[in-house]
mmCIF file of C-alpha atoms and ligand atoms in Angstrom:
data_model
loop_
_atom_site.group_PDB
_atom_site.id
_atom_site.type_symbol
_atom_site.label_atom_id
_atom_site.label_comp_id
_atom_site.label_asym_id
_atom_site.label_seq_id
_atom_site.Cartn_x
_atom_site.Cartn_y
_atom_site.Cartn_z
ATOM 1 C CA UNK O 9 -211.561 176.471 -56.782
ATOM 2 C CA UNK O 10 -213.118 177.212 -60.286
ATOM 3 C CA UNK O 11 -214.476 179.633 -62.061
ATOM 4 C CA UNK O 12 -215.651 181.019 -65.330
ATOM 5 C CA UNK O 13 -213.186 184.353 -66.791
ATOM 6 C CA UNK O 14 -213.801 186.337 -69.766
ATOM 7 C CA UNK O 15 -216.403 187.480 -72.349
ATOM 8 C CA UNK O 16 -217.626 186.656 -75.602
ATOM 9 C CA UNK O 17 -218.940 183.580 -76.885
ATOM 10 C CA UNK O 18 -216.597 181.068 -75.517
ATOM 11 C CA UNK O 19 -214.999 181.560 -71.797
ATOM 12 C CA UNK O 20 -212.277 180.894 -69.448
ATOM 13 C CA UNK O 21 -212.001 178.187 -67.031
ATOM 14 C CA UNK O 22 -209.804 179.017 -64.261
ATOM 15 C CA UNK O 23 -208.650 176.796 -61.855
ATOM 16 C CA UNK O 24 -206.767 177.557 -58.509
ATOM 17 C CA UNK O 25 -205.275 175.039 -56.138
ATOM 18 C CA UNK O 26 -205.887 176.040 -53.086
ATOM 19 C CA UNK O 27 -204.702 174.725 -50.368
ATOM 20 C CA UNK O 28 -202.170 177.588 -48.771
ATOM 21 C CA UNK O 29 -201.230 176.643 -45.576
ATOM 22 C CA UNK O 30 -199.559 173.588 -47.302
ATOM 23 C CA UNK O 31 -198.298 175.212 -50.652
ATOM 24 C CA UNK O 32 -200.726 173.660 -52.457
ATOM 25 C CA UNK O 33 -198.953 170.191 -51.633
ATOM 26 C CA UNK O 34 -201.015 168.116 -53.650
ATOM 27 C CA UNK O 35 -202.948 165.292 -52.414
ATOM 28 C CA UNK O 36 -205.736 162.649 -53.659
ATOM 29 C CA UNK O 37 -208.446 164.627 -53.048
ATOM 30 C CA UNK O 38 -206.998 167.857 -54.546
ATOM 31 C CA UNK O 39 -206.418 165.935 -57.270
ATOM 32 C CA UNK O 40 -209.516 164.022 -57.735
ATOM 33 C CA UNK O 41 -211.133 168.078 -57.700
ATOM 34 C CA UNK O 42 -208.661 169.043 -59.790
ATOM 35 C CA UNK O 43 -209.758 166.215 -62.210
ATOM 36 C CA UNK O 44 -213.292 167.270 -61.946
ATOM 37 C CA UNK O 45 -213.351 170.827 -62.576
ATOM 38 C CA UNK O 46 -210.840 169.927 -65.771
ATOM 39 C CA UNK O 47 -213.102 167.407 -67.248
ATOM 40 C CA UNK O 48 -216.159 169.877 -66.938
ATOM 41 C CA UNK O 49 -214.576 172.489 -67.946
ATOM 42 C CA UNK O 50 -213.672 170.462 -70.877
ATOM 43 C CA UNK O 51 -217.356 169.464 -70.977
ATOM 44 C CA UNK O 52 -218.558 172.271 -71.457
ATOM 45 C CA UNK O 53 -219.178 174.337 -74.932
ATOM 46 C CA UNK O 54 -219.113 177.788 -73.395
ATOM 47 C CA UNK O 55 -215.515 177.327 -72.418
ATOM 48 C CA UNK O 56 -212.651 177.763 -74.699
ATOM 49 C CA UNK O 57 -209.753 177.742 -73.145
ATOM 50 C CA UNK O 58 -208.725 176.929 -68.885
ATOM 51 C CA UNK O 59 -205.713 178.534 -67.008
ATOM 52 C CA UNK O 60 -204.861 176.403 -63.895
ATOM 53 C CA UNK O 61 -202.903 178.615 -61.445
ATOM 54 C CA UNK O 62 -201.986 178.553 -57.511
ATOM 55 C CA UNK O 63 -201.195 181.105 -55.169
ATOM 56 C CA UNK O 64 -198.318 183.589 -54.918
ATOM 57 C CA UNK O 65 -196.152 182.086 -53.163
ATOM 58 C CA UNK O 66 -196.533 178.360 -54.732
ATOM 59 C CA UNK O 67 -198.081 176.861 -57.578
ATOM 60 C CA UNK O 68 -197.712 173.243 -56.142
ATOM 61 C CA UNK O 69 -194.321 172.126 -53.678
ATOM 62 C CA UNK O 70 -195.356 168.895 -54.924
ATOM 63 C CA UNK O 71 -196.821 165.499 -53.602
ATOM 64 C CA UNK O 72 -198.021 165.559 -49.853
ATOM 65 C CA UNK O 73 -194.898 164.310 -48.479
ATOM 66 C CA UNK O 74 -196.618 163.615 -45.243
ATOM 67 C CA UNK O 75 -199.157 161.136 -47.405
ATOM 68 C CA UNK O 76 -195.738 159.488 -49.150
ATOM 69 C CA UNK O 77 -194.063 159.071 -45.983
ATOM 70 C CA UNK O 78 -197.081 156.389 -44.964
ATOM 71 C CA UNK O 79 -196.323 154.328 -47.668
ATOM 72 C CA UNK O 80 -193.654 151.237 -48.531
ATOM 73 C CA UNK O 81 -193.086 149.676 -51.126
ATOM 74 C CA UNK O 82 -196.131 147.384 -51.678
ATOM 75 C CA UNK O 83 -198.978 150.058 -50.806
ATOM 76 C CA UNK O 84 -197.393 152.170 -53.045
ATOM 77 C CA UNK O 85 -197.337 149.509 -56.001
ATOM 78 C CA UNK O 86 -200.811 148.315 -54.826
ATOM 79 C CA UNK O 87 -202.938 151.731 -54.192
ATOM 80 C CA UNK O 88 -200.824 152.774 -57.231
ATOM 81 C CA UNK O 89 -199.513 155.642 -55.194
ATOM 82 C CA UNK O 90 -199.837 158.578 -57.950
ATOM 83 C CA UNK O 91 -203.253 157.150 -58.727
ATOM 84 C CA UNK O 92 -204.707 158.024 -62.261
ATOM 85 C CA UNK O 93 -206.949 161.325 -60.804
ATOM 86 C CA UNK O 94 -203.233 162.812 -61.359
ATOM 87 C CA UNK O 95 -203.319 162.180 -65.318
ATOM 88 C CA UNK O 96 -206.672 163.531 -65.492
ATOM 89 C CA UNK O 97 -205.168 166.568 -67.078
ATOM 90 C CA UNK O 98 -204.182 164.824 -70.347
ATOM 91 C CA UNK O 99 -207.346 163.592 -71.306
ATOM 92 C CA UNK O 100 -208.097 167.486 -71.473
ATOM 93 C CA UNK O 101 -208.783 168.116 -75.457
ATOM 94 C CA UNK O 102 -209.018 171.931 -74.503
ATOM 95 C CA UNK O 103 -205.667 173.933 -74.068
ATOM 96 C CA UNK O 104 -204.568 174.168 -70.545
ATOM 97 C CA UNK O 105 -202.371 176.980 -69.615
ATOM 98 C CA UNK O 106 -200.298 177.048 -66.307
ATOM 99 C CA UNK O 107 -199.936 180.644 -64.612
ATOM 100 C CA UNK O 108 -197.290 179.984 -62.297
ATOM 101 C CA UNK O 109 -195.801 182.223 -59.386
ATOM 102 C CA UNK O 110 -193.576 180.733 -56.532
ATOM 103 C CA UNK O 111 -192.784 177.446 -56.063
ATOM 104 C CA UNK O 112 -193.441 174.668 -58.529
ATOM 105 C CA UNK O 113 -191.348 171.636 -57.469
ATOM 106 C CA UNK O 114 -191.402 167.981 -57.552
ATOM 107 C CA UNK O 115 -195.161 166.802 -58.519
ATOM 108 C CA UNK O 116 -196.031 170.521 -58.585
ATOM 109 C CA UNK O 117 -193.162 171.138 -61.617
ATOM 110 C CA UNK O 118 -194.523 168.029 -63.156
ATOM 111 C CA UNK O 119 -198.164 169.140 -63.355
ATOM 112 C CA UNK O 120 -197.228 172.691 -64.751
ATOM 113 C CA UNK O 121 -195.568 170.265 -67.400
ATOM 114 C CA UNK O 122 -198.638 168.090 -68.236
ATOM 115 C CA UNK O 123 -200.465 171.463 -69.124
ATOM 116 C CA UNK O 124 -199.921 172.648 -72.661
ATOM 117 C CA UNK O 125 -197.583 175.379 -72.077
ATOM 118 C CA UNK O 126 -196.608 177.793 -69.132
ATOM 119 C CA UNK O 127 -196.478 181.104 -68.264
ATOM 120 C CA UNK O 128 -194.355 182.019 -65.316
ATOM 121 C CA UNK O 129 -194.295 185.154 -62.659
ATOM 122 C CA UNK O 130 -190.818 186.672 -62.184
ATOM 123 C CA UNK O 131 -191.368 184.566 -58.832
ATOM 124 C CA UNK O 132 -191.091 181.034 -60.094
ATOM 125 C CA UNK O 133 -189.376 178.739 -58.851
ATOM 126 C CA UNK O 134 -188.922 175.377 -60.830
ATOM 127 C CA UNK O 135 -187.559 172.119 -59.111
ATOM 128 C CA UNK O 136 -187.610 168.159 -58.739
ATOM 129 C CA UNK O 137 -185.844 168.148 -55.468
ATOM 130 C CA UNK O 138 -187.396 164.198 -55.005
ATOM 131 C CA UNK O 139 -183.684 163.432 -54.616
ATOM 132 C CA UNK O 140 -183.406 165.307 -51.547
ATOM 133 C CA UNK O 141 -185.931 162.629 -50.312
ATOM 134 C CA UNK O 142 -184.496 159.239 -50.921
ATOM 135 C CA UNK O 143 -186.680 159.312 -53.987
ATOM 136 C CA UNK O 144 -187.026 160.151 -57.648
ATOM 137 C CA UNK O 145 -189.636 162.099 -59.734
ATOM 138 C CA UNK O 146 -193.108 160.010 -59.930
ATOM 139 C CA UNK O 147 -194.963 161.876 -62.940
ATOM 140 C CA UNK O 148 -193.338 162.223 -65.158
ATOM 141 C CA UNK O 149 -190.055 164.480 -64.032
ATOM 142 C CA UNK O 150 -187.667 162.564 -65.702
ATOM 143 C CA UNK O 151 -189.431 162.490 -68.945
ATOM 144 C CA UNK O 152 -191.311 165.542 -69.678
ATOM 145 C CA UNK O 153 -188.126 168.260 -68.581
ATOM 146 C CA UNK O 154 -185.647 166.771 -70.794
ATOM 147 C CA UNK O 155 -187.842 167.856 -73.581
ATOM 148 C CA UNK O 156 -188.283 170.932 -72.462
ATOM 149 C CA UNK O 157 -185.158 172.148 -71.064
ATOM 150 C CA UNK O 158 -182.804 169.150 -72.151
ATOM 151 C CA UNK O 159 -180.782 166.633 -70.789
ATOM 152 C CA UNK O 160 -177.705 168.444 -68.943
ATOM 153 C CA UNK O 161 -179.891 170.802 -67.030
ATOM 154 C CA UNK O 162 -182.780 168.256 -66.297
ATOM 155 C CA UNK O 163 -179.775 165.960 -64.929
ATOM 156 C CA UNK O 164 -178.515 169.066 -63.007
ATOM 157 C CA UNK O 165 -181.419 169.962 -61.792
ATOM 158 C CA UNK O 166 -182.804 166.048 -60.630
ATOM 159 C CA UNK O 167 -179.442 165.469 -59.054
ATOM 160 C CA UNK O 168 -178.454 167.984 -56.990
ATOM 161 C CA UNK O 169 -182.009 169.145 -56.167
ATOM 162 C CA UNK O 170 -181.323 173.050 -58.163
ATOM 163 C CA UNK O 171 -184.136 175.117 -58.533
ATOM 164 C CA UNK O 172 -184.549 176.876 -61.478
ATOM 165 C CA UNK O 173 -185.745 180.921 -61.429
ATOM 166 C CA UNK O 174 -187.885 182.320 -63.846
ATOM 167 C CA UNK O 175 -185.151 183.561 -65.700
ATOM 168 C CA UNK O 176 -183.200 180.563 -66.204
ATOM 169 C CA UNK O 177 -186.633 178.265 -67.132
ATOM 170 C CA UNK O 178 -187.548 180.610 -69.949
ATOM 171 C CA UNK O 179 -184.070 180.759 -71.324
ATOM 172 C CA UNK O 180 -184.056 176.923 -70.885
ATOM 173 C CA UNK O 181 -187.311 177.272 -72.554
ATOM 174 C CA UNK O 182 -189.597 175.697 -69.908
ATOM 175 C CA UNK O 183 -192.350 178.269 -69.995
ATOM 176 C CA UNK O 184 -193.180 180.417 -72.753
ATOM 177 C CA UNK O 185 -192.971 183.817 -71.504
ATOM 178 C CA UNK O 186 -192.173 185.555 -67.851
ATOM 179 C CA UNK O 187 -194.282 188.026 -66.452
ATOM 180 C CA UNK O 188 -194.042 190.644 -63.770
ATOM 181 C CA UNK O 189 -195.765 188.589 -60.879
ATOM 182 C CA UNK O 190 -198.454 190.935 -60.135
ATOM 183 C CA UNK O 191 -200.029 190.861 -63.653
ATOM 184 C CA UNK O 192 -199.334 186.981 -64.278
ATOM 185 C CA UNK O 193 -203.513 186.100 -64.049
ATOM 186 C CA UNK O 194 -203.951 188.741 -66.281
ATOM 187 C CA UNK O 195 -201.448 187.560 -68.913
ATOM 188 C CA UNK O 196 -202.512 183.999 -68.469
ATOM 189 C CA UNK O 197 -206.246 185.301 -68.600
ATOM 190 C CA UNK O 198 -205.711 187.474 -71.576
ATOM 191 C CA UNK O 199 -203.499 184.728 -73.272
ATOM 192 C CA UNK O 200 -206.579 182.075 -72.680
ATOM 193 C CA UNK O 201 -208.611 185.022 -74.182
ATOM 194 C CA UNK O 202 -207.220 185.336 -77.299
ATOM 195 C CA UNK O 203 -207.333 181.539 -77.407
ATOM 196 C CA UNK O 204 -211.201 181.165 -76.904
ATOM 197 C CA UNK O 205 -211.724 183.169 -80.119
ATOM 198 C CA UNK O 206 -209.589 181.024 -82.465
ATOM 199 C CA UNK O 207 -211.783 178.516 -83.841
ATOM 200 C CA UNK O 208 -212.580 175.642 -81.447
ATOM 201 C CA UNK O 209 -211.559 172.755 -83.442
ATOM 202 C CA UNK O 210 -208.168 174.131 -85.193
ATOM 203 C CA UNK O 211 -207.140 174.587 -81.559
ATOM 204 C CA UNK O 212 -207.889 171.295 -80.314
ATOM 205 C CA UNK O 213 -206.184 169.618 -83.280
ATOM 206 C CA UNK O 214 -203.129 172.173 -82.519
ATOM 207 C CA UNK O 215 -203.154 170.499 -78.684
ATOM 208 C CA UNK O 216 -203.599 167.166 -79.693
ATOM 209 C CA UNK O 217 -200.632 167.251 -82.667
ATOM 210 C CA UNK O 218 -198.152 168.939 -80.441
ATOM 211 C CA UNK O 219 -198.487 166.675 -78.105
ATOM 212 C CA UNK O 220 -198.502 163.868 -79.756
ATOM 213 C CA UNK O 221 -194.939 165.001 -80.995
ATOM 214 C CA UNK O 222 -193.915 165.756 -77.468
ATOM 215 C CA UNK O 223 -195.659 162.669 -75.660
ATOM 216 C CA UNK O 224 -195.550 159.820 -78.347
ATOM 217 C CA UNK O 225 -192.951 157.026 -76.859
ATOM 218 C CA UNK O 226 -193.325 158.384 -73.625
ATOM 219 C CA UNK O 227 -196.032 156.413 -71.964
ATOM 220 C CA UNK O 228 -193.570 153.996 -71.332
ATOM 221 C CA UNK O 229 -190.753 155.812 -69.450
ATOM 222 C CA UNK O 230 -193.192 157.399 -67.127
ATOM 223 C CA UNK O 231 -194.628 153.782 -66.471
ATOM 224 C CA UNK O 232 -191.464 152.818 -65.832
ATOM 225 C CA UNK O 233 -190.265 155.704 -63.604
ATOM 226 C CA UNK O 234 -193.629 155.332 -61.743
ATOM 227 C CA UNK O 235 -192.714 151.586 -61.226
ATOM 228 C CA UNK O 236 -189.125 152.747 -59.538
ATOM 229 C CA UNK O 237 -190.970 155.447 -58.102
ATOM 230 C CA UNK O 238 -192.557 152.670 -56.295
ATOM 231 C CA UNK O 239 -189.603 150.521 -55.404
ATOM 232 C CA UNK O 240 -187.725 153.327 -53.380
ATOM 233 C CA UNK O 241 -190.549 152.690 -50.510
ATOM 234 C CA UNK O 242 -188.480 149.915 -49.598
ATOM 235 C CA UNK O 243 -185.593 152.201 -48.991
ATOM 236 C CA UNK O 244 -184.625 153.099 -45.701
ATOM 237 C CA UNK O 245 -183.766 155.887 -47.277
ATOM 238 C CA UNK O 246 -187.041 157.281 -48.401
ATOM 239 C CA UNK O 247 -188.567 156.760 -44.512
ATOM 240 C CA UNK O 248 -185.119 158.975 -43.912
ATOM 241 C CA UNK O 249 -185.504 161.526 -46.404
ATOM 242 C CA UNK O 250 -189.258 162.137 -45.266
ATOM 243 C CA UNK O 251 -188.757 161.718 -41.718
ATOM 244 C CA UNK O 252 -186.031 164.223 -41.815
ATOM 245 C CA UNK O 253 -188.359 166.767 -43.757
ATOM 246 C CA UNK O 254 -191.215 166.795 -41.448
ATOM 247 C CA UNK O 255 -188.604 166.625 -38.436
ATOM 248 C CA UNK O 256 -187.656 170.036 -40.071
ATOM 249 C CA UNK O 257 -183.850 168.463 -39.795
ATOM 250 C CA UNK O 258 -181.271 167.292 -42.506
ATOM 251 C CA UNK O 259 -181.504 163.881 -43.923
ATOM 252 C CA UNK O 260 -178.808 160.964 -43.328
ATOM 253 C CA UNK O 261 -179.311 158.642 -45.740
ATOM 254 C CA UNK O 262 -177.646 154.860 -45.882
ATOM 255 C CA UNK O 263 -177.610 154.676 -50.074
ATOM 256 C CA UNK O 264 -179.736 151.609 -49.897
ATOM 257 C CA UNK O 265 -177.282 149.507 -47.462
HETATM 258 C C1 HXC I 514 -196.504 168.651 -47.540
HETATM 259 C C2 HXC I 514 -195.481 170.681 -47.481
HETATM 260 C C3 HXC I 514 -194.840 170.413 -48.715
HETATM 261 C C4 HXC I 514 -195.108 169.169 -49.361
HETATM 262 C C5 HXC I 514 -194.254 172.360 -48.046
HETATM 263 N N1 HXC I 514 -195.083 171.901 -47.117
HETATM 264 N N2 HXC I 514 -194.077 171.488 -49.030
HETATM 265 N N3 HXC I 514 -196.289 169.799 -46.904
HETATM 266 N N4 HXC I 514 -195.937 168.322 -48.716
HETATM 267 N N5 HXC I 514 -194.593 168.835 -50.541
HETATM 268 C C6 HXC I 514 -195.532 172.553 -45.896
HETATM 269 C C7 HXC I 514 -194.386 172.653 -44.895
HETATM 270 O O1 HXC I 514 -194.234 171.443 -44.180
HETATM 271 C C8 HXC I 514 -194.865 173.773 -44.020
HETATM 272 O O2 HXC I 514 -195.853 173.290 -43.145
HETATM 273 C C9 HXC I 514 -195.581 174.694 -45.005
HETATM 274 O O3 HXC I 514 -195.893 173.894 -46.147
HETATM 275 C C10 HXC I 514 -194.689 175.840 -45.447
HETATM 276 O O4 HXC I 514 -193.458 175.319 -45.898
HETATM 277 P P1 HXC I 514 -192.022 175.797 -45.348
HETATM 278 O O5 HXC I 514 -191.053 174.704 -45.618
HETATM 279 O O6 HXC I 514 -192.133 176.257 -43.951
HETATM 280 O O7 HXC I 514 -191.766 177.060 -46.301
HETATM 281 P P2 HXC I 514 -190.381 177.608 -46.852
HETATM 282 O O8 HXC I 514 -189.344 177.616 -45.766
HETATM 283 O O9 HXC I 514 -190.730 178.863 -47.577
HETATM 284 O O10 HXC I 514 -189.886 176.514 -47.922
HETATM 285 C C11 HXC I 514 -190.652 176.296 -49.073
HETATM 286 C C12 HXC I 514 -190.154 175.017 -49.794
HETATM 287 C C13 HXC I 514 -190.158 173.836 -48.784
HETATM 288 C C14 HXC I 514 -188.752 175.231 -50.342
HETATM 289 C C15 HXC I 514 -191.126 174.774 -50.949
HETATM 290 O O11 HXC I 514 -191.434 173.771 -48.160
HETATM 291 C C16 HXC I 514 -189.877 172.513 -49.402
HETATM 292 O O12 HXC I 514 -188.726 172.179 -49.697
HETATM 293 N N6 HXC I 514 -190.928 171.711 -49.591
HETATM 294 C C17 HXC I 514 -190.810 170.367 -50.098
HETATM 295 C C18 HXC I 514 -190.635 170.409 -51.579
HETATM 296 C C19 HXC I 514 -190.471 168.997 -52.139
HETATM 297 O O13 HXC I 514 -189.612 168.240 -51.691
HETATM 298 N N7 HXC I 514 -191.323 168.650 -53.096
HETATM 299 C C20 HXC I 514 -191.300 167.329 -53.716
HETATM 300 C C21 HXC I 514 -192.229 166.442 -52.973
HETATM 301 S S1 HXC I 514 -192.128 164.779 -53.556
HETATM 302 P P3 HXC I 514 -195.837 173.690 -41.581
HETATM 303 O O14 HXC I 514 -196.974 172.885 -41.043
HETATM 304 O O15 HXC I 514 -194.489 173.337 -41.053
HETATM 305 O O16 HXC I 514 -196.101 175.166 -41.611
HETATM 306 C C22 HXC I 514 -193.010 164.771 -54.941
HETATM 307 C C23 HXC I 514 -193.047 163.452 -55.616
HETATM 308 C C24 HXC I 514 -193.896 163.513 -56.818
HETATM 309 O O17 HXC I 514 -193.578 165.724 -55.369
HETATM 310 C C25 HXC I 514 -194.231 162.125 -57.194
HETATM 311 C C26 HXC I 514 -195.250 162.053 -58.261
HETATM 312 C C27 HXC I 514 -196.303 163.018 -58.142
#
């Protein structure tokens, strides 16, 4: 869902993922919207600054495990399973802000991480629980959250499947600020506000130097990860791990044997 926020010269895009029933689980076509509304927002002169939220109770529990569970390990490498509509994001030149409330785990933490920085409801709930599935993080997880929060708590945190609270991510410094939950559009909004009145071009310079600190060598690692990403559909494992999560029952997994 999109829509156009604010006054003055140069607006708000807001973007909400919006698929409740599922949490905003995130599938191909979400994404491929996603990646539409981003790029024309992006497009577009009137718009200065987008906020990408989700619901209250989740920004995004990540990929659509049911989707992952379909795949082994040479659909996955072929389709390119995490297809490019998920990167769409960075080619964004306008700031993107996350306003996130509830859960924001796996693919889900790892988009709130793509956008440029986040602001967090007392209600958040940060994760990459992958593990928990036989698998590991696909975009970008085991990359993007040790800069952010370093490597003890991102190892924590991947390992053991540990959520992190609002709390904890913004004294880990994950997001930039925590707000009471009901006023978290409003900050967001009011944060993107201030934003669209800066001038246009000393912001997207801003984005793109930042980033470039933050995202240099990385290209790599996440091609990498994506590429092991890939080989754990041929893990008995992973059908386990997914199995046992749409089963609704624990997971009994064989460590590759
Ligand atoms: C598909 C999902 C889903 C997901 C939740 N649902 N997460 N469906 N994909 N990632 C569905 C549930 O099946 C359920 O559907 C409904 O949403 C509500 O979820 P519940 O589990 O009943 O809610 P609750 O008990 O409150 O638990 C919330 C939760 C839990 C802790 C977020 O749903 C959960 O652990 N979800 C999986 C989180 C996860 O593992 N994410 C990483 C995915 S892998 P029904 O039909 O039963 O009502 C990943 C890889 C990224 O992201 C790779 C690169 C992108």
């Amino acid at each position: 869902l999109s829509e156009v926020r604010g006054e003055g010269a140069r607006k708000i895009g807001l973007i909400s993922l919006n698929r409740p029933k599922q949490l905003n689980a995130l599938n191909d076509q979400l994404m491929d919207e996603l990646g539409h509304a981003l790029l024309a927002f992006d497009a577009d002169d009137g718009i200065g600054c987008i906020v990408l939220t989700g619901s209250e109770k989740a920004f995004a529990a990540g990929a659509d495990i049911p989707v992952l569970a379909a795949h082994d390990h040479m659909s996955a490498f072929k389709n390119g399973l995490i297809s490019s509509n998920w990167e769409t994001i960075l080619q964004v030149r306008k700031p993107v802000i996350a306003a996130v409330a509830g859960f924001a785990l796996g693919g889900g933490c790892e988009l709130a991480m793509m956008c440029d920085f986040i602001i967090a409801a007392d209600t958040a709930k940060f994760g990459q629980p992958e593990i928990k599935l036989g698998v590991i993080p696909g975009a970008g997880g085991t990359q993007r959250l040790p800069r952010a929060v370093g490597k003890s708590k991102t190892m924590d945190m991947l390992l053991t499947s540990r959520m992190m609270d609002a709390a904890e991510a913004e004294r880990a410094n994950l997001v930039s600020r925590v707000v009471p939950a009901a006023s978290l559009l409003d900050e967001a909004l009011a944060a993107a506000q201030i934003i669209c009145a800066m001038s246009g071009p000393a912001v997207m310079m801003i984005k793109e130097l930042v980033n470039r600190s933050f995202e240099g060598p990385l290209r790599d690692a996440v091609q990498v990860e994506r590429r092991m990403f890939h080989s754990l559909f041929g893990t008995s494992d992973q059908k386990e791990g997914m199995d046992a999560f749409m089963s609704k029952r624990k997971p009994e997994f064989k460590h590759g044997s």
